[in-house]
């Protein structure tokens, strides 16, 4: 074997190793574990609290046991099955972080697998600009939609309808997948201020705001409050406001579940195509399901914005006296 042939063989072996390493990541498993921990805390708050009060140790770090004479959360001390207000706030924030993370992962991986690249890890890491990615998401999933052949290939393993599947069932699956792709995109784009506020310094306040207009209630329930601003205008000013966003937790958790199943299907199909895993056992097919079906029937107003102040850029304009 010549030096060139040896070098080529080493390069191919290295690329193969990198692809196999990529498929050991299993993002769906990670996201599902976070979802399970979230559900556990929400469904069994007193049981989890009891475990910590009894003392827990992990990796040499010890939590508890707590002083039995110390003050305890009354919602747990009296045997309540409902999370405390403090825990409710945590669950609300974590559910939104997880939803955004799952939707972004689903969209990024769809674009990776849609490229048909033999090196998916390159496609995934080639562009880290979040602003550029959001522009691409809007172009690919909101202004338009991927070709149905592409959706079939990435999500179900077939560019064309298999002979053993009825055309109506095939079209229903593609239609539903389009709706979920667009729903994932809308989370990424519409909820970007929430995600950024949580990610950069936790500048966001969870609560249970109520919107009353002339005595009529239009919004109420779990909510997130955060400041945001417009971009700088030509006149050297920008406007700051305080936005309240009401959160449909049922919809968010359900959409997270859908994104995890979506990722799982794409991942197993990708593993199989690249000889990094067996034939998929679980292909998630939304069938006739729509993201709208996941919404809570009591969900009302979505956002309310209060104008706070106008800021002047001293480098461009002098503020009025």
C-alpha positions as a printed Julia matrix, in Angstrom:
321×3 Matrix{Float64}:
   0.0    0.0    0.0
   1.36   3.4   -0.96
   1.65   6.33   1.45
  -1.3    8.03  -0.3
  -3.43   4.89   0.01
  -2.47   4.54   3.66
  -3.36   8.17   4.33
  -6.71   7.78   2.58
  -7.51   4.65   4.62
  -6.67   6.48   7.85
  -8.86   9.43   6.87
 -11.8    7.12   6.11
 -11.3    5.32   9.41
 -11.23   8.64  11.28
 -14.41   9.83   9.57
 -16.09   6.54  10.38
 -15.11   6.83  14.02
 -16.45  10.39  14.2
 -19.79   9.3   12.72
 -20.07   6.4   15.17
 -19.22   8.78  18.02
 -21.93  11.19  16.82
 -24.57   8.46  16.99
 -23.63   7.53  20.55
 -24.99  10.88  21.75
 -28.71   9.89  21.78
 -30.28  13.37  22.33
 -33.8   11.94  22.66
 -32.75   9.9   25.68
 -31.26  12.97  27.37
 -34.32  15.12  26.71
 -36.68  12.37  27.81
 -34.76  11.98  31.08
 -35.19  15.7   31.76
 -38.89  15.41  30.98
 -39.27  12.43  33.33
 -37.55  14.31  36.18
 -39.84  17.28  35.57
 -42.93  15.06  35.69
 -41.64  13.29  38.8
 -41.19  16.56  40.68
 -44.61  17.82  39.61
 -46.5   14.6   40.31
 -44.71  13.46  43.51
 -43.43  16.6   45.28
 -43.82  15.31  48.84
 -42.12  12.0   48.05
 -39.12  13.74  46.47
 -38.91  16.16  49.41
 -38.96  13.23  51.84
 -36.0   11.67  50.02
 -33.94  14.83  50.41
 -34.92  15.3   54.05
 -33.77  11.74  54.68
 -30.4   12.49  53.12
 -29.03  11.79  49.63
 -25.47  11.32  48.38
 -24.2   11.47  44.79
 -20.64  11.7   43.53
 -19.4   12.49  47.01
 -21.86  15.38  47.44
 -24.24  14.94  50.37
 -27.65  16.6   50.68
 -29.28  16.35  54.12
 -30.54  14.87  56.22
 -32.24  18.08  57.19
 -32.92  19.18  60.75
 -36.32  17.71  61.7
 -36.96  20.79  63.86
 -36.31  23.17  60.97
 -39.13  24.97  59.23
 -40.59  22.99  56.35
 -42.72  23.98  53.43
 -46.34  23.81  54.72
 -47.57  22.42  51.4
 -45.33  19.41  52.0
 -45.45  19.18  55.78
 -49.21  18.68  55.76
 -48.96  15.82  53.23
 -50.21  17.87  50.3
 -49.84  16.22  46.9
 -49.53  19.57  45.13
 -46.19  21.31  44.48
 -45.37  24.31  46.64
 -45.47  27.78  45.03
 -41.65  27.74  44.89
 -41.64  24.38  43.15
 -44.41  25.49  40.78
 -42.22  28.4   39.68
 -39.3   26.05  39.06
 -41.48  23.62  37.09
 -42.81  26.45  34.95
 -39.34  27.75  34.07
 -37.84  24.3   33.5
 -40.74  23.21  31.3
 -40.2   26.21  29.02
 -36.44  25.68  28.82
 -36.99  22.02  27.97
 -39.65  22.8   25.37
 -37.39  25.27  23.58
 -34.39  22.94  23.75
 -36.4   20.0   22.38
 -37.93  21.99  19.52
 -34.6   23.5   18.5
 -32.93  20.08  18.58
 -35.7   18.57  16.45
 -35.37  21.3   13.8
 -31.57  21.23  13.71
 -31.49  17.45  13.34
 -34.18  17.51  10.65
 -32.04  19.87   8.57
 -28.96  17.71   9.19
 -30.64  14.51   8.04
 -32.41  16.27   5.17
 -29.0   17.22   3.77
 -28.21  13.54   3.19
 -24.64  14.17   4.36
 -22.36  11.22   5.15
 -20.89  13.34   7.95
 -23.93  14.56   9.95
 -21.69  15.82  12.75
 -20.16  18.32  10.33
 -23.57  19.58   9.22
 -24.68  19.98  12.84
 -21.63  21.96  13.96
 -20.78  23.99  10.88
 -22.84  27.04  11.87
 -23.27  28.07  15.51
 -24.88  31.45  14.81
 -28.28  31.38  16.5
 -29.48  34.45  14.57
 -28.62  32.78  11.26
 -30.32  29.59  12.36
 -33.52  31.44  13.27
 -33.56  33.07   9.84
 -33.18  29.66   8.25
 -35.97  28.21  10.41
 -38.32  30.99   9.33
 -37.42  30.43   5.68
 -37.62  26.61   5.8
 -40.56  25.99   8.14
 -42.7   29.14   8.34
 -42.46  30.96   5.01
 -42.44  27.57   3.28
 -42.18  23.88   4.17
 -39.68  21.17   3.24
 -40.51  19.01   0.23
 -42.78  16.13   1.15
 -40.22  13.69  -0.28
 -37.71  15.1    2.19
 -40.13  14.77   5.12
 -40.88  11.19   4.14
 -37.18  10.32   3.87
 -36.1   11.98   7.13
 -39.08  11.03   9.31
 -40.3    7.71   7.92
 -37.4    6.33   5.89
 -39.11   6.56   2.48
 -39.02   9.35  -0.1
 -42.06   7.82  -1.81
 -45.11   6.1   -0.37
 -44.46   2.4    0.28
 -46.76   0.04  -1.59
 -48.2   -1.43   1.61
 -49.37   1.95   2.96
 -52.62   3.53   1.81
 -52.22   6.88   0.07
 -54.66   8.55   2.46
 -52.68   7.31   5.48
 -49.37   8.4    3.93
 -50.69  11.88   3.17
 -52.21  12.2    6.65
 -48.83  11.37   8.21
 -47.02  13.91   6.04
 -49.65  16.57   6.75
 -49.38  16.03  10.5
 -45.59  16.07  10.4
 -45.67  19.38   8.54
 -47.9   20.82  11.26
 -45.54  19.69  14.0
 -42.46  21.02  12.2
 -44.17  24.4   11.91
 -45.2   24.24  15.59
 -41.59  23.53  16.63
 -40.48  26.48  14.5
 -43.05  28.8   16.06
 -41.76  27.92  19.55
 -38.2   28.71  18.49
 -39.16  32.05  16.92
 -42.06  33.31  19.04
 -40.65  32.28  22.42
 -37.09  33.44  21.78
 -37.44  36.36  24.28
 -38.46  33.88  27.01
 -35.6   31.53  26.25
 -33.06  34.36  26.12
 -34.31  35.85  29.39
 -33.95  32.49  31.14
 -30.62  31.63  29.52
 -28.91  34.97  30.12
 -29.05  35.71  33.83
 -32.56  34.39  34.6
 -34.05  37.85  34.12
 -37.59  36.52  34.18
 -40.28  36.31  36.86
 -42.65  33.31  36.98
 -46.07  33.81  38.54
 -49.83  33.58  38.09
 -50.85  36.87  36.51
 -54.47  37.79  35.77
 -55.57  40.15  32.98
 -58.79  42.05  33.65
 -60.3   44.49  31.15
 -63.49  46.29  32.25
 -64.13  43.54  34.75
 -63.72  40.75  32.19
 -60.9   38.24  32.61
 -58.99  37.51  29.4
 -55.85  35.94  30.82
 -54.94  34.04  33.95
 -52.83  31.18  35.23
 -49.14  30.34  35.0
 -47.24  33.26  33.49
 -43.78  34.63  32.83
 -42.89  38.32  33.08
 -39.77  39.79  31.49
 -38.47  43.12  30.11
 -37.7   43.49  26.42
 -36.81  46.28  24.04
 -37.14  47.26  20.42
 -34.01  47.66  18.33
 -32.36  51.06  18.08
 -34.39  53.33  15.78
 -32.99  55.78  13.24
 -33.66  58.63  15.67
 -31.35  57.08  18.29
 -34.07  55.76  20.6
 -35.42  52.42  21.63
 -38.46  51.49  23.68
 -38.5   49.27  26.75
 -41.59  47.35  27.83
 -42.61  44.7   30.33
 -44.23  41.66  28.76
 -46.39  39.06  30.49
 -46.65  35.74  28.66
 -49.23  33.21  29.83
 -48.08  29.61  29.52
 -50.2   26.63  28.51
 -48.26  23.99  30.42
 -50.29  21.08  29.07
 -49.53  22.15  25.51
 -45.86  22.75  26.28
 -45.32  19.36  27.9
 -47.25  17.58  25.16
 -45.29  19.35  22.43
 -42.06  18.45  24.23
 -43.13  14.79  24.19
 -43.84  15.06  20.46
 -40.43  16.65  19.8
 -38.66  13.89  21.75
 -40.45  11.16  19.78
 -39.71  13.03  16.56
 -36.0   13.2   17.42
 -35.96   9.55  18.41
 -37.37   8.47  15.04
 -34.99  10.6   12.99
 -32.03   9.48  15.07
 -32.72   5.75  14.75
 -33.28   6.1   10.99
 -30.01   8.03  10.69
 -28.15   5.38  12.68
 -29.48   2.68  10.41
 -28.59   4.55   7.2
 -25.01   5.04   8.38
 -24.63   1.44   9.63
 -24.38   2.66  13.22
 -27.43   0.88  14.57
 -30.15  -1.7   13.87
 -33.32  -1.12  11.88
 -35.57   1.33  13.77
 -38.09  -0.2   16.13
 -40.04   2.99  16.86
 -41.02   5.38  14.08
 -43.14   8.17  15.52
 -46.12   8.82  13.31
 -48.45  11.65  14.44
 -51.17  10.37  12.1
 -54.14  12.72  12.31
 -52.85  14.48  15.44
 -52.35  18.24  15.32
 -50.46  20.52  17.74
 -53.73  22.39  18.26
 -55.21  19.21  19.74
 -52.65  19.43  22.55
 -53.83  22.81  23.84
 -55.65  23.21  27.12
 -59.32  24.14  26.58
 -59.08  26.85  29.27
 -56.07  28.62  27.75
 -56.94  32.29  27.22
 -54.84  35.37  26.44
 -51.24  34.72  25.43
 -49.32  37.97  25.95
 -49.76  41.46  27.35
 -47.14  44.2   27.01
 -46.79  47.34  29.11
 -44.74  50.25  27.79
 -42.17  51.29  30.38
 -39.83  53.94  29.0
 -37.95  55.28  26.0
 -34.16  55.16  26.05
 -31.91  57.63  24.23
 -28.51  56.76  22.8
 -26.27  59.67  23.97
 -23.87  59.02  21.1
 -26.59  59.73  18.56
 -29.11  62.11  20.12
 -29.4   64.32  23.18
 -32.34  63.52  25.45
 -34.96  66.28  25.79
 -34.74  68.57  28.8
